[in-house]
PDB file of C-alpha atoms in Angstrom:
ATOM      1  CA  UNK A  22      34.609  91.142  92.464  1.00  0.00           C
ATOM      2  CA  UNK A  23      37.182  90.523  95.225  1.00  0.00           C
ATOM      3  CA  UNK A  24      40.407  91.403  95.948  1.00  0.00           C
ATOM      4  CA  UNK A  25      41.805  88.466  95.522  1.00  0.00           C
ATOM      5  CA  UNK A  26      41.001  88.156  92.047  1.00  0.00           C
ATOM      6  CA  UNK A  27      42.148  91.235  90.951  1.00  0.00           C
ATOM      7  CA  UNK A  28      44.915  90.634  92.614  1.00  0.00           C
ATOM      8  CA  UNK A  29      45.174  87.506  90.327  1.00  0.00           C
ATOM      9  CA  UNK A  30      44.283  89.420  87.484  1.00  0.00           C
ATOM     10  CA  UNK A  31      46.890  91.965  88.109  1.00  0.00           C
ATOM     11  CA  UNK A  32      49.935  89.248  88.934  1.00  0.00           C
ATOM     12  CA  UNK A  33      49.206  87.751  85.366  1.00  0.00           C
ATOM     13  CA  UNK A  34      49.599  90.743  83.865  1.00  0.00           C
ATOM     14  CA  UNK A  35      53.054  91.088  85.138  1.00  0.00           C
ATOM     15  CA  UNK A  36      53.784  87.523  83.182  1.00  0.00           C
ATOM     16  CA  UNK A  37      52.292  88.850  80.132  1.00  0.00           C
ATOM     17  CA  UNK A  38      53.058  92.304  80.012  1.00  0.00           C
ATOM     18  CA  UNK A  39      57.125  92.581  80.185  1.00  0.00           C
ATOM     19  CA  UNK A  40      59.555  95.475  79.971  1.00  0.00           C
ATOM     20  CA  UNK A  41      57.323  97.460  82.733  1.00  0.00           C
ATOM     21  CA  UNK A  42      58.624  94.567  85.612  1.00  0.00           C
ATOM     22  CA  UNK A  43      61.571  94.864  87.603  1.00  0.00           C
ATOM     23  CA  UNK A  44      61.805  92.164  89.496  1.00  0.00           C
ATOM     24  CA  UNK A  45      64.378  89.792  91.323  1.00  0.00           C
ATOM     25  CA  UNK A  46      66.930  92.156  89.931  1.00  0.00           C
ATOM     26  CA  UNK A  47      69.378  94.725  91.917  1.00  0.00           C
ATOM     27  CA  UNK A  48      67.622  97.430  93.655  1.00  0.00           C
ATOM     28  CA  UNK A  49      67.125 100.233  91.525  1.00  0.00           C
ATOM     29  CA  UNK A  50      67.815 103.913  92.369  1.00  0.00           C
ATOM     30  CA  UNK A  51      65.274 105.567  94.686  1.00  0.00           C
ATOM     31  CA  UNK A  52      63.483 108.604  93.391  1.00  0.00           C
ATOM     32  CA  UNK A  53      62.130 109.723  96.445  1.00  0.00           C
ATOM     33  CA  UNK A  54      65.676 109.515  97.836  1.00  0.00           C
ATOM     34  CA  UNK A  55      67.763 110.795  94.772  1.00  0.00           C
ATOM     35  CA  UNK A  56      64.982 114.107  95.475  1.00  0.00           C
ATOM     36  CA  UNK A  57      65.625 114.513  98.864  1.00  0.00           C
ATOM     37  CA  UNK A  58      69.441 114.413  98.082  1.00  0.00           C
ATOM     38  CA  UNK A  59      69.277 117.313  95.261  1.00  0.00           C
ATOM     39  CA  UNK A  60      66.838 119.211  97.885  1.00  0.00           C
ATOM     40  CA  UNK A  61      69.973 118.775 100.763  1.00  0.00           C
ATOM     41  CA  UNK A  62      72.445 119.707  98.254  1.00  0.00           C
ATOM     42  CA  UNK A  63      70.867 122.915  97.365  1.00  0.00           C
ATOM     43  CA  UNK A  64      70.643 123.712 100.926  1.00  0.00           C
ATOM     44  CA  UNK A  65      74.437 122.816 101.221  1.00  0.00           C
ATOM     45  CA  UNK A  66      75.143 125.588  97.774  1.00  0.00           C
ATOM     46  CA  UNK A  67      72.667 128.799  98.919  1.00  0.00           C
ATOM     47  CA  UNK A  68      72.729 128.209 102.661  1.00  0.00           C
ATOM     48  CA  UNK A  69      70.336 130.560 104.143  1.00  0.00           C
ATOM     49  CA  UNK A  70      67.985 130.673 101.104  1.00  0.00           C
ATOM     50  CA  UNK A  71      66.448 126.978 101.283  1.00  0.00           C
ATOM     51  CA  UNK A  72      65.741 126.866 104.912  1.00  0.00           C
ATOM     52  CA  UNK A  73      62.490 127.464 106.877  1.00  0.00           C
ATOM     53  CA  UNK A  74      64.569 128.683 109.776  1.00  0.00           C
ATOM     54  CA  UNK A  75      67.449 131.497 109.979  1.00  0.00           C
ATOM     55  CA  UNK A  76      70.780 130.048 109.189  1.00  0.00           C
ATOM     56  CA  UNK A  77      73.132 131.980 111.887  1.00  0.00           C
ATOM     57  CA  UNK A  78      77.314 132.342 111.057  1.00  0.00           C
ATOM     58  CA  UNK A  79      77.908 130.455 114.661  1.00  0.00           C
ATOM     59  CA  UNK A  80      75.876 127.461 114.004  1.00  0.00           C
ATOM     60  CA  UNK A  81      76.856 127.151 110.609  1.00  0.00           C
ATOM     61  CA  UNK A  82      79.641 124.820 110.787  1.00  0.00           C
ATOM     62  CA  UNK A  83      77.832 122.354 112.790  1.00  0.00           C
ATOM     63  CA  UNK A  84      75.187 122.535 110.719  1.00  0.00           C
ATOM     64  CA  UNK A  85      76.418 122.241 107.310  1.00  0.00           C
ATOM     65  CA  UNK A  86      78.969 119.233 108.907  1.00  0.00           C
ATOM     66  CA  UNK A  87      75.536 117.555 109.980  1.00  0.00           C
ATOM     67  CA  UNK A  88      74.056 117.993 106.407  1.00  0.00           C
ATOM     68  CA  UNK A  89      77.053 117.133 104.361  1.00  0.00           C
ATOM     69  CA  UNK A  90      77.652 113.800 106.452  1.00  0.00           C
ATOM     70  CA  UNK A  91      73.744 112.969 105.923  1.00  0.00           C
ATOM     71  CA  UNK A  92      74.211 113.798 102.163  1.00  0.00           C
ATOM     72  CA  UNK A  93      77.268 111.576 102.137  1.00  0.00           C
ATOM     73  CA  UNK A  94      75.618 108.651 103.323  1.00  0.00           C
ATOM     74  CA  UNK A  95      72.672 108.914 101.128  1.00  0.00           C
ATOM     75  CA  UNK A  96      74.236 109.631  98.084  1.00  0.00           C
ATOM     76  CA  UNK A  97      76.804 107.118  98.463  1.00  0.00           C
ATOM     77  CA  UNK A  98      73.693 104.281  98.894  1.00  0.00           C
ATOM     78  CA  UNK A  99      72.244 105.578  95.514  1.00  0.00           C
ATOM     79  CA  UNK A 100      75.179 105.894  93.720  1.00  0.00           C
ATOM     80  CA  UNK A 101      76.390 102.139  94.990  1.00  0.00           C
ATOM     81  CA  UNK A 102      72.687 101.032  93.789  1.00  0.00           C
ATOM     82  CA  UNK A 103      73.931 102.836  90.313  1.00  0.00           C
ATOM     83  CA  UNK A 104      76.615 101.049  89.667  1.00  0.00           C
ATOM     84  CA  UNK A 105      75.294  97.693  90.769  1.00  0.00           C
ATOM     85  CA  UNK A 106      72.753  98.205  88.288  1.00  0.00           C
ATOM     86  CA  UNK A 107      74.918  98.357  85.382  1.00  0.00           C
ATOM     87  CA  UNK A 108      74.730  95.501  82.649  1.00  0.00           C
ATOM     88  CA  UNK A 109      78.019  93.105  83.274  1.00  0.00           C
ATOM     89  CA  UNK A 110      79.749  94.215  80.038  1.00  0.00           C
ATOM     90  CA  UNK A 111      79.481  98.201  81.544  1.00  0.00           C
ATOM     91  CA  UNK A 112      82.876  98.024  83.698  1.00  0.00           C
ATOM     92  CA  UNK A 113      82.093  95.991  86.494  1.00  0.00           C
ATOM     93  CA  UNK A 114      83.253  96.836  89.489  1.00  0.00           C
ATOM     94  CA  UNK A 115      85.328  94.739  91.827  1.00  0.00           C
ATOM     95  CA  UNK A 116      84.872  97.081  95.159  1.00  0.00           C
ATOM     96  CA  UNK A 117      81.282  98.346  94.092  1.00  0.00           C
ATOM     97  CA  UNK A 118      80.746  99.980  97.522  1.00  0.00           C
ATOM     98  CA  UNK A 119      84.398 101.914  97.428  1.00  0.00           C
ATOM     99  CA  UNK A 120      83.754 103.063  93.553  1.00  0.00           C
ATOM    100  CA  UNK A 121      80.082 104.612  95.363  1.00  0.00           C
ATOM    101  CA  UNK A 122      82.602 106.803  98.476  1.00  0.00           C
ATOM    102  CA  UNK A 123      85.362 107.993  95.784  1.00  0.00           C
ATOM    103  CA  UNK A 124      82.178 109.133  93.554  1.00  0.00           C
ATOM    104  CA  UNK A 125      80.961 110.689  96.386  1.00  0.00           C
ATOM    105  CA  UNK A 126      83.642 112.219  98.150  1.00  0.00           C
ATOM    106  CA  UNK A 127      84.201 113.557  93.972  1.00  0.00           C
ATOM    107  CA  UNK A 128      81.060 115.422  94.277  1.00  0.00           C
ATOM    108  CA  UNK A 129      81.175 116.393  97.464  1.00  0.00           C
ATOM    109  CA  UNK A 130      85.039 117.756  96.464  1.00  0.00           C
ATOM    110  CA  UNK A 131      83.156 119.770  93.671  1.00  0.00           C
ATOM    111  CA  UNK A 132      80.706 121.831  96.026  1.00  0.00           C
ATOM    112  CA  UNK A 133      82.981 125.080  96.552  1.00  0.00           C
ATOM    113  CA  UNK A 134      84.066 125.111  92.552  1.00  0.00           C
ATOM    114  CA  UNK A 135      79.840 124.936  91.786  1.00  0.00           C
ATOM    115  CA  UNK A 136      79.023 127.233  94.346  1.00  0.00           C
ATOM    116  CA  UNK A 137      81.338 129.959  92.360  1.00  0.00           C
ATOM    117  CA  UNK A 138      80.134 128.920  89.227  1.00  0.00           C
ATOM    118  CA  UNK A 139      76.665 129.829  90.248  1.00  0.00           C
ATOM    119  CA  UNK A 140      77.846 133.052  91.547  1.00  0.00           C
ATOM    120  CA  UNK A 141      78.498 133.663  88.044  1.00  0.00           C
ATOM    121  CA  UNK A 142      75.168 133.044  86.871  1.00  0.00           C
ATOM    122  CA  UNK A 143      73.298 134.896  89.788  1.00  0.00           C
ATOM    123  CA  UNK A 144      75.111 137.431  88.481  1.00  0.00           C
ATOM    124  CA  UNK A 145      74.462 137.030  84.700  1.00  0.00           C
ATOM    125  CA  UNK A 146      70.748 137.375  85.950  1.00  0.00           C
ATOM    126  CA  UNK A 147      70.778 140.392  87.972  1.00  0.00           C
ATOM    127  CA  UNK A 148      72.944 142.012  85.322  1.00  0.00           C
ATOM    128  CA  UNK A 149      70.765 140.559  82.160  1.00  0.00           C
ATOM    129  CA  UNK A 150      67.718 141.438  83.868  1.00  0.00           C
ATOM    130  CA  UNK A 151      66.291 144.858  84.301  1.00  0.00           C
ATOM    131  CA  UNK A 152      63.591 143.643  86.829  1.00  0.00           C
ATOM    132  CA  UNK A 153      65.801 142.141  89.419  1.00  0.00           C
ATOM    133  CA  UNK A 154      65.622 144.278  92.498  1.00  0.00           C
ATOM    134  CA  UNK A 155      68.642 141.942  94.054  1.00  0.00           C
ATOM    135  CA  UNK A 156      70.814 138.875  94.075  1.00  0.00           C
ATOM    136  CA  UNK A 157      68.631 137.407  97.102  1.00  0.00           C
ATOM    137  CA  UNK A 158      65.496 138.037  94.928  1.00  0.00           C
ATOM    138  CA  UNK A 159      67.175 136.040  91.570  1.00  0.00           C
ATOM    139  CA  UNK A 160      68.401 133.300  93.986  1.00  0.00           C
ATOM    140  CA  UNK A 161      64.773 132.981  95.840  1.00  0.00           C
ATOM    141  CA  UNK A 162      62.599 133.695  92.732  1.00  0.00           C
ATOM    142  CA  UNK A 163      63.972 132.778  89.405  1.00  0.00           C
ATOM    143  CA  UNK A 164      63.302 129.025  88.500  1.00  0.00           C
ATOM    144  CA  UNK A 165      66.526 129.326  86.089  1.00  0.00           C
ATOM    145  CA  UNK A 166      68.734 129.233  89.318  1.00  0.00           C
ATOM    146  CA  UNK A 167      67.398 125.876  90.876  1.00  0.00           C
ATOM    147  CA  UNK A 168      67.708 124.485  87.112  1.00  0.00           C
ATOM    148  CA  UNK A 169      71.007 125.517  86.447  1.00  0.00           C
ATOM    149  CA  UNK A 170      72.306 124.596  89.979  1.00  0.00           C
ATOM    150  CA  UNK A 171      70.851 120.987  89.646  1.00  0.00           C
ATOM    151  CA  UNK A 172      72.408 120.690  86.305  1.00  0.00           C
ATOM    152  CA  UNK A 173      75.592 121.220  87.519  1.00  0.00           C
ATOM    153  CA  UNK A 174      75.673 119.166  90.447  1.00  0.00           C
ATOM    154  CA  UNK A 175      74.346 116.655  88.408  1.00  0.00           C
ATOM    155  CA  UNK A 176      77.234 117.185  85.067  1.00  0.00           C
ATOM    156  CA  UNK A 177      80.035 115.960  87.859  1.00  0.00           C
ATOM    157  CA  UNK A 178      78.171 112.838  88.164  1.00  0.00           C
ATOM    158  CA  UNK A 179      77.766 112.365  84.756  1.00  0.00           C
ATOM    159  CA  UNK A 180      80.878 113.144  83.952  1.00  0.00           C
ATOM    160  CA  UNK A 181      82.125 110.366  86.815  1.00  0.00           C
ATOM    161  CA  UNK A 182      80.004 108.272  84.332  1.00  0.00           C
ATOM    162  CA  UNK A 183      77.400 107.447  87.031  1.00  0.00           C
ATOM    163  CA  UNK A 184      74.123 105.884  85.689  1.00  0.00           C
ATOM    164  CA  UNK A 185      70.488 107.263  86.042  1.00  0.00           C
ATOM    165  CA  UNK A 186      71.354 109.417  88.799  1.00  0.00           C
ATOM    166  CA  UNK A 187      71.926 112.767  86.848  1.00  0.00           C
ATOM    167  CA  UNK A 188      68.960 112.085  84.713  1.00  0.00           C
ATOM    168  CA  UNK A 189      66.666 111.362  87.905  1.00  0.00           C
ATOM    169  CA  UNK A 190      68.044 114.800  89.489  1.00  0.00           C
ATOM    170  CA  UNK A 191      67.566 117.250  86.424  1.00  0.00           C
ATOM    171  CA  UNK A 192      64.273 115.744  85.400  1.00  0.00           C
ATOM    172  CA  UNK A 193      63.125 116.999  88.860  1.00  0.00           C
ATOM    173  CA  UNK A 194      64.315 120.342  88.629  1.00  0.00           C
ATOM    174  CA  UNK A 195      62.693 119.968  84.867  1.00  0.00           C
ATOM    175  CA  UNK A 196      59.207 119.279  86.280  1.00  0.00           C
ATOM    176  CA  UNK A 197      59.620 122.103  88.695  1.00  0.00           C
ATOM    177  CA  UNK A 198      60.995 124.935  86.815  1.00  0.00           C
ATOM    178  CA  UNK A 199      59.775 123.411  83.132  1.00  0.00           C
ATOM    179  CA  UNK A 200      63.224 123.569  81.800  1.00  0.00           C
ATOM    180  CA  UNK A 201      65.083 120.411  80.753  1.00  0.00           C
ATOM    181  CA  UNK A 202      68.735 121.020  81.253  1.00  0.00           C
ATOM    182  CA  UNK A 203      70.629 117.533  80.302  1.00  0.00           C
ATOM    183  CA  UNK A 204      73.242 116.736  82.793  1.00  0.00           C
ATOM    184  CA  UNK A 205      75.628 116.133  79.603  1.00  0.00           C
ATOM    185  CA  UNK A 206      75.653 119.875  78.364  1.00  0.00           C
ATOM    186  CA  UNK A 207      78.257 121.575  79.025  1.00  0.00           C
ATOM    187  CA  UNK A 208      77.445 125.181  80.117  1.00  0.00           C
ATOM    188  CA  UNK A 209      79.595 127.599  81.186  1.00  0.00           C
ATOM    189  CA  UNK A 210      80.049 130.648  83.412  1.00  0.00           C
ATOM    190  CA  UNK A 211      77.635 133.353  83.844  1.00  0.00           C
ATOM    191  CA  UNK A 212      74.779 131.702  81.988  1.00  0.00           C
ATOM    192  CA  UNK A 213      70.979 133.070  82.617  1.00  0.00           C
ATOM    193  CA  UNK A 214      67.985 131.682  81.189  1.00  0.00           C
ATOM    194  CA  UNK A 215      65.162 134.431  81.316  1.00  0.00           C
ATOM    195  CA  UNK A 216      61.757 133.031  80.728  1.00  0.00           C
ATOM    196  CA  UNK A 217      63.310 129.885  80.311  1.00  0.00           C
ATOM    197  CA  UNK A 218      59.557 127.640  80.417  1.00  0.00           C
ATOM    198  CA  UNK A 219      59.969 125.349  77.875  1.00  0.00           C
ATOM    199  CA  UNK A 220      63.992 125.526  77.172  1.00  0.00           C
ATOM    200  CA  UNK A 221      65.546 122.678  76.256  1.00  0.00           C
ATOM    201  CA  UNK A 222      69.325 121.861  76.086  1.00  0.00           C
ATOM    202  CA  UNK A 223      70.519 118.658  75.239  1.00  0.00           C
ATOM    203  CA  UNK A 224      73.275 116.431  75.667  1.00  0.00           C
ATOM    204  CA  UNK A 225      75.828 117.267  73.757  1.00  0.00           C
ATOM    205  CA  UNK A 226      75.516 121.124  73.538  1.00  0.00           C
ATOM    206  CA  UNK A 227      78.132 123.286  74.407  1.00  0.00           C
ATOM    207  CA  UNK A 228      77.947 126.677  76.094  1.00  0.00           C
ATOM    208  CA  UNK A 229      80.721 128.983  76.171  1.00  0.00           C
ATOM    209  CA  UNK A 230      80.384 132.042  78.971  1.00  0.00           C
ATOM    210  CA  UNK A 231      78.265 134.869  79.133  1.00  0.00           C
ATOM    211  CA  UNK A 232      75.327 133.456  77.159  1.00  0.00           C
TER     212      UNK A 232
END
């Protein structure tokens, strides 16, 4: 059999088979690049902890200015791609491009107010948790804290009513840490999930502090 038949094969398929195509539509979100901007944003939250190299207090100005204006750009291209993809009757925009910067400068606005939130629920863990040695070893070792810190990145989004993005984001973090934190719930300070394989918390739940 040749290529070029199943290559035929294959092309009829995608006229037969529907609702698995997407094609001459708008560019859909990019996995690969949604990923690498939840991996850059993490860096941006526990600076120092993510890295393969020592972070040091003089070069970390330049550095985290390099990252955040590399995170910008990205996540202003996926977010644009977002809202172009939304069905005409969804609030079209008529700037689609300047809707993408104010959602991203929104985020980027929200860094600082996340990073103390999280502070909270290092804490919660090293408290909660006999075992913990330190906050460096909850922040390095306990999945919870990459879940929980994608979650929340990704709620502002969500709550900015941005499409696909926030589920594409925690549904990483779920295949890494096994726990599927919707970027709907609303969770709130010092939360710790111990053991947390297999948690699941929905959309609309609701989670007052110190659980």
């Amino acid at each position: 059999v040749k290529i070029t038949q199943l290559t035929d094969e294959l092309i009829a398929s995608y006229a037969s088979v529907g609702g698995i195509n997407h094609l001459d539509g708008t560019n859909l979100p990019s996995r690969s690049g949604i990923v690498s901007i939840t991996s850059d944003l993490l860096h941006l939250l526990f600076p120092g902890f993510f890295d393969d190299k020592v972070t040091h207090s003089s070069e970390l100005k330049m550095e985290t200015a390099l990252l955040m204006d590399s995170v910008a750009g990205k996540l202003e291209d996926e977010i644009l791609k977002c809202i172009e993809h939304r069905p005409p009757n969804d609030g079209a925009q008529s700037n689609p491009r300047e809707a993408a910067r104010k959602l991203t400068v929104c985020l980027l606005e929200h860094l600082p107010a996340i990073r103390e939130t999280l502070s909270t629920d290092v804490e919660a863990a090293f408290d909660g948790d006999p075992a913990a040695k330190s906050h460096e070893e909850v922040i390095v070792s306990y999945p919870f804290v990459e879940a929980i810190a994608v979650q929340r990145i990704a709620h502002v989004l969500y709550r900015s009513e941005v499409a696909l993005l926030p589920r594409i984001m925690t549904e990483w973090a779920h295949q890494r840490t096994g726990m599927d934190l919707h970027p709907g719930a609303q969770i709130g300070h010092y939360f710790f999930i111990d053991h947390g394989t297999g948690t699941v918390i929905g959309e609309t739940t609701v989670i007052g502090d110190h659980v």
